[in-house]
Tab-separated table of C-alpha atoms in Angstrom:
chain	number	residue	atom	x	y	z
V	118	MET	CA	7.992	-24.994	7.819
V	119	THR	CA	4.328	-24.983	6.868
V	120	THR	CA	2.854	-28.431	7.033
V	121	THR	CA	-0.777	-27.438	7.398
V	122	GLN	CA	-3.067	-28.716	4.690
V	123	SER	CA	-4.820	-25.923	2.813
V	124	PRO	CA	-8.603	-25.958	3.089
V	125	ALA	CA	-10.445	-28.061	0.518
V	126	TRP	CA	-12.344	-25.100	-0.912
V	127	SER	CA	-9.206	-23.340	-2.078
V	128	ALA	CA	-6.399	-25.923	-2.150
V	129	GLU	CA	-6.360	-26.131	-5.956
V	130	LEU	CA	-6.118	-22.359	-6.318
V	131	LEU	CA	-3.243	-21.758	-3.908
V	132	PRO	CA	0.392	-21.704	-5.023
V	133	ASP	CA	3.187	-23.477	-3.155
V	134	LEU	CA	3.309	-21.527	0.107
V	135	THR	CA	6.705	-22.849	1.154
V	136	THR	CA	8.956	-21.156	-1.428
V	137	PRO	CA	11.228	-18.370	-0.132
V	138	LEU	CA	9.260	-15.763	-2.101
V	139	ALA	CA	5.934	-17.081	-0.771
V	140	ARG	CA	7.172	-17.049	2.821
V	141	LEU	CA	8.340	-13.446	2.433
V	142	VAL	CA	5.178	-12.307	0.654
V	143	LEU	CA	2.872	-13.914	3.219
V	144	ALA	CA	4.629	-12.232	6.146
V	145	ILE	CA	4.334	-8.775	4.573
V	146	GLY	CA	1.001	-9.238	2.818
V	147	ASP	CA	-0.709	-10.717	5.868
V	148	ASP	CA	0.492	-7.823	8.069
V	149	GLU	CA	-1.063	-5.417	5.573
V	150	LEU	CA	-4.291	-7.386	5.128
V	151	ILE	CA	-5.039	-7.741	8.803
V	152	SER	CA	-3.979	-4.141	9.565
V	153	GLY	CA	-6.389	-3.017	6.842
V	154	HIS	CA	-9.209	-5.056	8.328
V	155	ARG	CA	-8.689	-3.554	11.755
V	156	ALA	CA	-8.364	-0.005	10.334
V	157	GLN	CA	-11.748	-0.237	8.645
V	158	HIS	CA	-13.363	-0.454	12.084
V	159	TRP	CA	-13.289	3.355	12.167
V	160	THR	CA	-15.317	3.862	9.006
V	161	GLY	CA	-18.419	5.710	10.148
V	162	VAL	CA	-17.453	5.867	13.826
V	163	ALA	CA	-14.133	7.766	13.965
V	164	PRO	CA	-14.018	10.847	16.235
V	165	SER	CA	-14.083	13.239	13.267
V	166	LEU	CA	-14.882	13.181	9.565
V	167	GLU	CA	-11.200	13.700	8.744
V	168	GLN	CA	-10.188	10.696	10.849
V	169	ASP	CA	-12.976	8.655	9.318
V	170	MET	CA	-11.534	9.419	5.873
V	171	ALA	CA	-8.011	8.792	7.129
V	172	PHE	CA	-8.635	5.313	8.507
V	173	SER	CA	-11.002	4.391	5.694
V	174	THR	CA	-8.293	5.313	3.193
V	175	ILE	CA	-5.601	3.544	5.209
V	176	ALA	CA	-7.802	0.434	5.315
V	177	GLN	CA	-8.332	0.579	1.560
V	178	ASP	CA	-4.617	1.134	0.977
V	179	GLU	CA	-3.466	-1.699	3.245
V	180	VAL	CA	-5.905	-4.293	1.911
V	181	ASN	CA	-4.842	-3.420	-1.621
V	182	HIS	CA	-1.171	-3.480	-0.678
V	183	ALA	CA	-1.773	-7.022	0.570
V	184	ASP	CA	-3.550	-7.864	-2.671
V	185	THR	CA	-0.599	-6.547	-4.657
V	186	TRP	CA	1.944	-8.497	-2.588
V	187	TYR	CA	-0.081	-11.701	-3.049
V	188	SER	CA	-0.169	-11.065	-6.810
V	189	LEU	CA	3.585	-11.740	-6.917
V	190	LEU	CA	2.753	-15.411	-6.281
V	191	VAL	CA	0.363	-15.881	-9.196
V	192	ASP	CA	0.461	-15.518	-12.958
V	193	ARG	CA	-0.961	-11.999	-13.118
V	194	GLU	CA	-1.855	-12.313	-16.809
V	195	ALA	CA	-3.899	-15.490	-16.368
V	196	GLU	CA	-7.669	-15.270	-16.618
V	197	ASP	CA	-8.110	-16.669	-13.116
V	198	ALA	CA	-5.543	-14.323	-11.532
V	199	ARG	CA	-8.188	-12.461	-9.515
V	200	LEU	CA	-9.581	-15.724	-8.164
V	201	ARG	CA	-6.119	-16.941	-7.172
V	202	ILE	CA	-5.179	-13.690	-5.462
V	203	ASP	CA	-8.463	-13.717	-3.524
V	204	SER	CA	-7.768	-17.303	-2.511
V	205	LEU	CA	-4.413	-16.256	-1.081
V	206	GLY	CA	-6.044	-13.505	0.939
V	207	LEU	CA	-9.132	-15.370	2.079
V	208	GLY	CA	-8.644	-19.053	1.366
V	209	ARG	CA	-6.216	-20.110	4.080
V	210	LEU	CA	-6.795	-21.563	7.515
V	211	PRO	CA	-5.954	-19.305	10.494
V	212	GLU	CA	-2.676	-21.092	11.213
V	213	GLN	CA	-1.541	-20.439	7.634
V	214	TYR	CA	-1.510	-16.666	8.163
V	215	ARG	CA	1.866	-15.114	8.928
V	216	HIS	CA	1.090	-11.618	10.261
V	217	ALA	CA	2.297	-10.404	13.645
V	218	VAL	CA	-0.220	-10.720	16.479
V	219	LEU	CA	-0.139	-6.932	17.002
V	220	CYS	CA	-1.996	-6.485	13.695
V	221	GLU	CA	-4.926	-8.686	14.754
V	222	ARG	CA	-5.585	-6.944	18.076
V	223	PRO	CA	-8.944	-5.151	18.294
V	224	PRO	CA	-8.840	-1.390	17.621
V	225	GLY	CA	-9.363	-0.512	21.292
V	226	ASP	CA	-10.064	3.166	21.813
V	227	PHE	CA	-8.877	5.759	19.316
V	228	VAL	CA	-5.684	6.464	21.252
V	229	TRP	CA	-4.745	2.766	21.236
V	230	THR	CA	-5.380	2.641	17.482
V	231	LEU	CA	-3.081	5.645	17.013
V	232	ALA	CA	-0.353	4.009	19.114
V	233	ARG	CA	-0.470	0.847	16.975
V	234	HIS	CA	-0.669	2.954	13.796
V	235	TRP	CA	2.510	4.801	14.818
V	236	ALA	CA	4.459	1.673	15.797
V	237	TYR	CA	3.317	-0.352	12.788
V	238	ASP	CA	3.805	2.255	10.094
V	239	HIS	CA	7.325	3.033	11.267
V	240	ALA	CA	8.065	-0.692	11.058
V	241	ASP	CA	6.458	-0.980	7.630
V	242	VAL	CA	8.537	1.869	6.239
V	243	VAL	CA	11.760	0.376	7.642
V	244	ARG	CA	10.910	-2.946	6.012
V	245	LEU	CA	9.943	-1.392	2.670
V	246	GLY	CA	13.166	0.617	2.651
V	247	ALA	CA	15.127	-2.624	2.882
V	248	LEU	CA	12.957	-4.420	0.319
V	249	ALA	CA	13.541	-1.620	-2.192
V	250	ASP	CA	17.002	-3.216	-2.543
V	251	SER	CA	15.638	-6.753	-2.984
V	252	SER	CA	17.293	-9.028	-5.515
V	253	HIS	CA	13.814	-9.749	-6.892
V	254	ASP	CA	12.891	-7.031	-9.404
V	255	ASP	CA	9.155	-7.018	-8.714
V	256	VAL	CA	9.683	-7.032	-4.946
V	257	ALA	CA	12.074	-4.072	-5.277
V	258	GLY	CA	9.752	-2.163	-7.618
V	259	LEU	CA	6.702	-2.770	-5.478
V	260	ALA	CA	8.518	-1.799	-2.279
V	261	THR	CA	9.746	1.432	-3.880
V	262	LYS	CA	6.213	2.297	-4.921
V	263	LEU	CA	4.546	1.341	-1.652
V	264	LEU	CA	7.137	3.298	0.311
V	265	ARG	CA	5.891	6.459	-1.403
V	266	GLU	CA	2.282	5.598	-0.620
V	267	GLU	CA	3.055	4.721	2.990
V	268	ARG	CA	4.664	8.122	3.538
V	269	TYR	CA	1.121	9.512	3.772
V	270	HIS	CA	0.301	7.003	6.515
V	271	LEU	CA	3.509	7.798	8.371
V	272	LEU	CA	2.880	11.530	8.128
V	273	HIS	CA	-0.543	10.978	9.669
V	274	ALA	CA	0.866	8.798	12.457
V	275	ASP	CA	3.670	11.265	13.254
V	276	GLN	CA	1.300	14.229	13.329
V	277	TRP	CA	-0.802	12.423	15.933
V	278	PHE	CA	2.348	11.514	17.873
V	279	ASP	CA	3.311	15.197	18.072
V	280	ARG	CA	-0.208	16.295	18.894
V	281	LEU	CA	-0.804	13.760	21.662
V	282	THR	CA	2.610	14.013	23.269
V	283	GLY	CA	2.240	17.804	23.302
V	284	MET	CA	-0.632	17.805	25.802
V	285	ASP	CA	-0.860	16.438	29.339
V	286	ARG	CA	-3.875	14.188	28.994
V	287	GLY	CA	-2.806	13.015	25.566
V	288	ARG	CA	0.657	12.102	26.849
V	289	ALA	CA	-0.781	10.045	29.674
V	290	GLU	CA	-3.243	8.117	27.527
V	291	PHE	CA	-0.950	7.744	24.524
V	292	GLY	CA	1.888	6.654	26.803
V	293	ALA	CA	-0.322	4.003	28.404
V	294	ALA	CA	-1.339	2.718	24.970
V	295	LEU	CA	2.306	2.589	23.840
V	296	ARG	CA	3.212	0.547	26.921
V	297	ASP	CA	0.789	-2.076	25.674
V	298	VAL	CA	1.641	-1.783	21.969
V	299	LEU	CA	5.449	-1.649	21.924
V	300	PRO	CA	6.226	-5.080	23.426
V	301	GLN	CA	3.904	-6.606	20.826
V	302	ALA	CA	5.354	-4.449	18.053
V	303	LEU	CA	8.739	-6.102	18.662
V	304	TRP	CA	7.149	-9.258	17.244
V	305	LEU	CA	6.778	-7.565	13.872
V	306	PHE	CA	10.456	-8.513	13.640
V	307	GLU	CA	10.073	-12.175	14.528
V	308	PRO	CA	12.104	-13.917	11.832
V	309	ILE	CA	10.181	-15.325	8.889
V	310	GLU	CA	10.200	-19.120	8.611
V	311	GLY	CA	13.429	-20.167	6.920
V	312	GLU	CA	14.580	-16.571	6.887
V	313	ASP	CA	18.272	-17.407	6.453
V	314	GLU	CA	17.531	-18.665	2.965
V	315	ILE	CA	15.375	-15.634	2.138
V	316	VAL	CA	18.153	-13.275	3.238
V	317	ALA	CA	20.880	-15.297	1.518
V	318	GLU	CA	18.988	-15.046	-1.769
V	319	GLY	CA	18.739	-11.299	-1.303
V	320	LEU	CA	14.925	-11.400	-1.458
V	321	LEU	CA	14.947	-9.706	1.933
V	322	PRO	CA	18.322	-7.925	1.969
V	323	THR	CA	18.293	-7.264	5.719
V	324	ALA	CA	17.444	-9.770	8.449
V	325	SER	CA	14.363	-9.108	10.571
V	326	THR	CA	16.365	-8.601	13.748
V	327	ASP	CA	18.519	-5.994	11.981
V	328	LEU	CA	15.370	-4.258	10.760
V	329	ARG	CA	14.258	-4.227	14.388
V	330	GLU	CA	17.407	-2.282	15.316
V	331	ARG	CA	16.679	0.318	12.626
V	332	TRP	CA	13.098	0.612	13.846
V	333	LEU	CA	14.187	0.894	17.487
V	334	GLU	CA	16.608	3.652	16.589
V	335	GLY	CA	13.793	5.829	15.214
V	336	VAL	CA	11.240	4.859	17.836
V	337	GLU	CA	13.615	5.445	20.741
V	338	ALA	CA	14.724	8.815	19.377
V	339	ALA	CA	11.122	9.970	18.960
V	340	LEU	CA	10.165	8.829	22.444
V	341	ARG	CA	13.207	10.445	24.040
V	342	GLY	CA	12.469	13.645	22.134
V	343	ALA	CA	8.978	13.598	23.590
V	344	ASP	CA	10.336	12.762	27.064
V	345	LEU	CA	8.409	9.485	26.980
V	346	ALA	CA	11.302	7.020	27.064
V	347	GLU	CA	9.798	5.373	30.142
V	348	VAL	CA	7.178	3.626	27.981
V	349	LEU	CA	9.864	1.568	26.231
V	350	PRO	CA	9.719	-2.108	27.228
V	351	SER	CA	12.531	-3.306	29.472
V	352	GLN	CA	13.198	-6.204	27.114
V	353	LEU	CA	13.787	-4.668	23.688
V	354	ARG	CA	15.269	-7.748	22.050
V	355	PRO	CA	13.083	-10.838	22.409
V	356	THR	CA	14.758	-14.129	21.554
V	357	TYR	CA	11.683	-15.282	19.655
V	358	ASP	CA	12.066	-18.779	21.097
V	359	GLU	CA	8.326	-19.283	21.351
V	360	PRO	CA	6.634	-19.133	17.943
V	361	GLY	CA	4.504	-16.048	17.251
V	362	GLY	CA	2.456	-14.796	14.350
V	363	ARG	CA	5.235	-15.252	11.775
V	364	ARG	CA	5.060	-18.973	12.530
V	365	GLY	CA	1.269	-19.119	12.437
V	366	VAL	CA	0.523	-18.809	16.144
V	367	HIS	CA	-2.309	-16.342	16.606
V	368	SER	CA	-4.601	-15.185	19.371
V	369	GLU	CA	-8.367	-15.608	19.510
V	370	ASP	CA	-8.586	-12.001	18.313
V	371	PHE	CA	-7.736	-13.535	14.955
V	372	THR	CA	-8.991	-17.108	15.066
V	373	LEU	CA	-12.392	-16.250	16.585
V	374	ASP	CA	-12.841	-12.673	15.369
V	375	VAL	CA	-11.005	-11.364	12.295
V	376	TRP	CA	-10.634	-14.642	10.425
V	377	PRO	CA	-14.241	-15.932	10.624
V	378	GLU	CA	-15.677	-12.584	9.587
V	379	MET	CA	-13.100	-11.803	6.914
V	380	THR	CA	-13.440	-15.181	5.218
V	381	ALA	CA	-17.188	-15.797	5.731
V	382	LEU	CA	-18.277	-14.989	2.197
V	383	HIS	CA	-15.327	-16.729	0.630
V	384	ARG	CA	-16.016	-19.922	2.598
V	385	ALA	CA	-19.759	-19.822	1.960
V	386	HIS	CA	-19.361	-19.216	-1.776
V	387	PRO	CA	-16.046	-20.641	-2.972
V	388	GLY	CA	-14.950	-18.957	-6.176
V	389	ALA	CA	-17.332	-16.026	-5.798
V	390	GLN	CA	-16.153	-12.968	-7.694
V	391	TRP	CA	-17.101	-9.340	-7.186
E	161	MET	CA	-2.617	-13.918	-38.186
E	162	SER	CA	0.205	-11.823	-39.547
E	163	THR	CA	1.871	-9.893	-36.785
E	164	LEU	CA	3.213	-7.439	-39.314
E	165	ALA	CA	-0.295	-6.212	-40.010
E	166	ILE	CA	-0.787	-4.850	-36.532
E	167	ASP	CA	-0.200	-1.137	-36.195
E	168	LEU	CA	1.375	-0.817	-32.754
E	169	ASP	CA	1.037	2.977	-32.797
E	170	ALA	CA	-2.696	2.493	-33.196
E	171	VAL	CA	-2.657	0.068	-30.273
E	172	ARG	CA	-0.792	2.576	-28.117
E	173	ASN	CA	-3.165	5.385	-29.119
E	174	ALA	CA	-6.228	3.283	-28.408
E	175	ALA	CA	-4.902	2.226	-25.009
E	176	GLY	CA	-3.814	5.775	-24.194
E	177	SER	CA	-7.240	7.189	-25.117
E	178	VAL	CA	-9.065	5.174	-22.457
E	179	ALA	CA	-10.582	7.453	-19.817
E	180	ASP	CA	-9.899	6.943	-16.124
E	181	PRO	CA	-13.172	5.424	-14.831
E	182	GLU	CA	-13.075	7.573	-11.691
E	183	LEU	CA	-11.638	10.740	-13.262
E	184	PRO	CA	-12.984	10.657	-16.807
E	185	VAL	CA	-11.375	13.970	-17.803
E	186	VAL	CA	-7.967	12.309	-17.873
E	187	THR	CA	-6.889	9.383	-20.019
E	188	LEU	CA	-4.431	6.608	-19.329
E	189	GLY	CA	-2.128	8.359	-21.803
E	190	MET	CA	-2.248	11.607	-19.851
E	191	LEU	CA	-1.582	9.683	-16.633
E	192	GLY	CA	1.519	8.124	-18.180
E	193	MET	CA	0.234	4.624	-17.550
E	194	VAL	CA	0.918	3.057	-20.954
E	195	HIS	CA	4.468	1.759	-20.745
E	196	ASP	CA	4.839	-0.293	-23.909
E	197	VAL	CA	2.964	-2.217	-26.562
E	198	LYS	CA	4.524	-5.219	-28.252
E	199	VAL	CA	3.827	-8.401	-30.157
E	200	GLU	CA	4.689	-11.617	-28.341
E	201	ASP	CA	3.996	-15.033	-29.813
E	202	GLY	CA	1.501	-13.594	-32.266
E	203	ARG	CA	-0.513	-11.672	-29.716
E	204	VAL	CA	-0.458	-8.032	-28.747
E	205	VAL	CA	0.654	-7.319	-25.203
E	206	ILE	CA	-0.077	-3.952	-23.634
E	207	GLU	CA	2.120	-3.111	-20.655
E	208	LEU	CA	0.509	-0.781	-18.146
E	209	LEU	CA	1.812	0.829	-14.963
E	210	PRO	CA	-0.581	0.797	-11.996
E	211	THR	CA	-1.036	4.132	-10.202
E	212	PHE	CA	-2.060	4.123	-6.524
E	213	SER	CA	-2.177	0.552	-5.248
E	214	GLY	CA	-5.447	1.204	-3.476
E	215	CYS	CA	-7.163	2.380	-6.655
E	216	PRO	CA	-10.261	0.245	-7.268
E	217	ALA	CA	-10.374	1.426	-10.885
E	218	THR	CA	-7.291	-0.570	-11.845
E	219	ASP	CA	-9.094	-3.765	-12.851
E	220	ILE	CA	-11.676	-1.761	-14.826
E	221	MET	CA	-8.895	0.093	-16.658
E	222	GLY	CA	-7.488	-3.211	-17.864
E	223	LEU	CA	-10.894	-4.288	-19.165
E	224	ASP	CA	-11.445	-0.898	-20.832
E	225	VAL	CA	-8.055	-1.019	-22.560
E	226	ARG	CA	-8.785	-4.482	-23.867
E	227	ALA	CA	-12.161	-3.324	-25.205
E	228	ALA	CA	-10.834	-0.085	-26.730
E	229	VAL	CA	-7.928	-1.776	-28.500
E	230	GLY	CA	-10.192	-4.564	-29.727
E	231	ASP	CA	-12.675	-2.058	-31.142
E	232	GLN	CA	-10.269	0.438	-32.663
E	233	VAL	CA	-7.399	-1.583	-34.099
E	234	GLU	CA	-7.936	-3.530	-37.285
E	235	GLY	CA	-6.758	-7.099	-37.464
E	236	ILE	CA	-6.126	-7.361	-33.766
E	237	GLY	CA	-6.218	-10.886	-32.405
E	238	GLU	CA	-5.627	-11.948	-28.854
E	239	ILE	CA	-4.815	-9.084	-26.472
E	240	GLY	CA	-2.759	-9.441	-23.305
E	241	ILE	CA	-2.798	-6.872	-20.503
E	242	ARG	CA	0.322	-6.855	-18.352
E	243	TRP	CA	0.629	-4.728	-15.211
E	244	LEU	CA	4.262	-3.935	-14.393
E	245	PHE	CA	5.875	-3.047	-11.071
E	246	GLN	CA	8.979	-1.825	-12.882
E	247	PRO	CA	9.368	0.941	-13.873
E	248	VAL	CA	7.609	2.466	-10.890
E	249	TRP	CA	4.765	4.814	-11.767
E	250	SER	CA	4.855	8.213	-10.152
E	251	THR	CA	2.789	11.360	-10.543
E	252	ASP	CA	5.761	12.837	-12.425
E	253	ARG	CA	4.501	10.815	-15.367
E	254	ILE	CA	1.269	12.830	-15.655
E	255	THR	CA	1.518	15.071	-18.718
E	256	ALA	CA	1.018	18.833	-18.870
E	257	GLU	CA	-2.286	18.194	-20.642
E	258	GLY	CA	-3.247	15.897	-17.772
E	259	HIS	CA	-2.483	18.688	-15.321
E	260	ASP	CA	-4.723	21.086	-17.277
E	261	GLN	CA	-7.542	18.560	-17.393
E	262	LEU	CA	-7.322	17.883	-13.651
E	263	ARG	CA	-7.470	21.607	-12.953
E	264	SER	CA	-10.545	21.989	-15.177
E	265	PHE	CA	-12.198	19.252	-13.103
E	266	GLY	CA	-11.557	21.096	-9.826
E	267	ILE	CA	-8.499	19.085	-8.809
E	268	ALA	CA	-5.143	20.693	-8.125
E	269	PRO	CA	-2.508	18.719	-10.047
E	270	PRO	CA	0.295	16.944	-8.151
E	271	THR	CA	2.883	19.722	-8.116
E	272	GLY	CA	4.872	20.991	-5.183
E	273	GLY	CA	6.644	18.184	-3.466
E	274	GLY	CA	5.960	14.935	-1.744
E	275	PRO	CA	4.204	14.291	1.490
E	276	VAL	CA	7.009	13.921	4.008
E	277	SER	CA	10.257	15.825	4.040
E	278	THR	CA	11.923	13.668	6.687
E	279	LEU	CA	12.059	10.441	4.705
E	280	GLU	CA	14.650	9.803	2.119
E	281	ARG	CA	13.666	8.317	-1.168
E	282	PRO	CA	15.297	4.996	-1.896
E	283	ASN	CA	18.507	5.894	-3.650
E	284	HIS	CA	17.725	3.755	-6.653
E	285	ALA	CA	14.069	4.703	-7.119
E	286	ARG	CA	13.336	3.455	-10.561
E	287	SER	CA	10.982	6.088	-11.908
E	288	LEU	CA	11.621	6.769	-15.555
E	289	PRO	CA	11.494	10.266	-16.983
E	290	VAL	CA	8.122	11.103	-18.438
E	291	ALA	CA	7.705	9.982	-22.022
E	292	GLY	CA	5.622	12.892	-23.305
E	293	ALA	CA	7.060	16.274	-24.154
E	294	GLY	CA	6.171	19.277	-22.030
E	295	ALA	CA	5.493	17.263	-18.917
E	296	PRO	CA	6.393	18.779	-15.572
E	297	THR	CA	9.602	17.224	-14.336
E	298	ASP	CA	10.859	19.831	-11.900
E	299	ARG	CA	9.020	18.503	-8.847
E	300	ASP	CA	11.090	18.111	-5.733
E	301	PRO	CA	9.722	15.004	-4.049
E	302	ASP	CA	11.116	16.066	-0.699
E	303	ALA	CA	9.756	19.600	-0.697
E	304	PRO	CA	7.125	20.494	1.902
E	305	PRO	CA	3.692	19.345	0.848
E	306	THR	CA	2.167	22.792	0.849
E	307	ALA	CA	4.564	24.252	-1.687
E	308	ASP	CA	3.030	25.458	-4.916
E	309	VAL	CA	-0.503	24.207	-4.426
E	310	ARG	CA	-2.872	26.515	-6.240
E	311	CYS	CA	-6.639	26.586	-6.040
E	312	PRO	CA	-7.931	25.120	-9.309
E	313	TYR	CA	-10.784	27.673	-9.330
E	314	CYS	CA	-9.065	31.024	-8.607
E	315	ASP	CA	-5.358	30.124	-8.834
E	316	SER	CA	-4.684	31.487	-5.346
E	317	GLN	CA	-1.910	29.971	-3.266
E	318	ASP	CA	-3.757	30.890	-0.091
E	319	ALA	CA	-4.968	27.342	0.430
E	320	THR	CA	-4.735	24.910	3.319
E	321	GLU	CA	-4.928	21.167	3.603
E	322	ASP	CA	-8.012	19.898	5.439
E	323	SER	CA	-6.987	16.280	5.287
E	324	PRO	CA	-4.317	14.329	3.426
E	325	PHE	CA	-7.011	11.667	2.948
E	326	GLY	CA	-9.818	12.478	0.536
E	327	PRO	CA	-12.545	10.679	-1.401
E	328	THR	CA	-10.120	8.342	-3.177
E	329	PRO	CA	-6.607	7.080	-2.360
E	330	CYS	CA	-5.075	9.536	-4.847
E	331	ARG	CA	-6.759	12.713	-3.623
E	332	ALA	CA	-6.420	14.972	-0.570
E	333	ALA	CA	-9.009	17.463	0.725
E	334	TRP	CA	-8.016	21.146	0.550
E	335	TYR	CA	-9.677	24.502	1.142
E	336	CYS	CA	-9.063	27.806	-0.613
E	337	GLN	CA	-9.050	30.749	1.798
E	338	SER	CA	-9.249	33.201	-1.085
E	339	CYS	CA	-12.428	32.042	-2.843
E	340	SER	CA	-13.812	29.966	0.077
E	341	GLN	CA	-14.008	26.887	-2.099
E	342	PRO	CA	-13.129	23.356	-0.997
E	343	PHE	CA	-11.127	21.507	-3.618
E	344	GLU	CA	-9.152	18.320	-4.025
E	345	ARG	CA	-5.498	17.827	-4.689
E	346	PHE	CA	-4.042	14.919	-6.617
E	347	LYS	CA	-1.432	13.606	-4.175
E	348	PRO	CA	2.162	13.623	-5.370
E	349	LEU	CA	3.547	10.113	-5.374
């Protein structure tokens, strides 16, 4: 369970981060926030104008999806709601973030980005599909809505999957990227801290490891269909004995790269508002 | 303050008349964003449904509704703005007038099916039917995305999608082969 002290500049603005709802929201919201930050890398430098718009829009979508998830933890009608939501996104120490390490990895080349995009968005849609049946009304409503928005991301990812696997050079490079991405993508399903309680309350109706099976079913079928099954990792079901991102253990790609840049303004000017 | 003095229809009309800051030809009413207006503990609460989550205009819309209701409704006191996640907003809530206005602005309205045919909708999707009369309700969310998209300039169906991602989260980039005009499409959601 989280024992880390929140930073002094935001401690008074942060809600209790240890409630079942907070633990669930941080896992999902942080995945989206950090994915959005990495997607925005392509703004201005993507291989084509269409892909520039695609990843710029995906970045904008994911950061705002995170914002919306965080809003479930604050009084949205309060005058300082914006400040409190921003504090959740930007006012935590690196070890208080709960996203999977895959999300914090640098964008790599465009093929690597597309491999992560494909693996992540399939996982996100599986998770949202389960959350649409959450016992928490706002979680269920939000998941239902975001599922419709994410369909545009998934369509984009699947179109690139078909395009790349349909050509020799694309298959080779995309396959190599997937070999790197897929073992890390399995950690999107590392159980959330205290997940038994979150599942028992129906907040998350399906356990993370069961969501992993649903994800694997789709991913394996797509790869077999593309005759690329050899890129699947030999170990498809990690035991998650060592703590990963869901328990606050991150790589330097986050602690020395994403986090310092993402939070620089917030740390320099606590309480700053746009 | 007497709560009985507040005309809730006037509140709803004032909120519904607010223009979308990014698409000023359509109002929040036409977008189907005003869910309910009510009096709670002596203050008026306006319940709004957010559209696309990535829309940066959302916060501005709340401020504009507060200002419009404050200006237009007599005897109004404290105003609360409440954004709801239930019921879930969808483009099915955009009225027929909203569709006409979008078209006049060079944007194809969100007819003709959702983005991906391979994904099932959650079986308990909580969209409500559209409140206004005459609104389009016959959209098949699982139909192919290219169905029934017409160029807003020449009404031709000979149009192709350039990119499902356009200048804002709610719009895709399209091109009309018939009149050689690029146009935008409001994405079905």
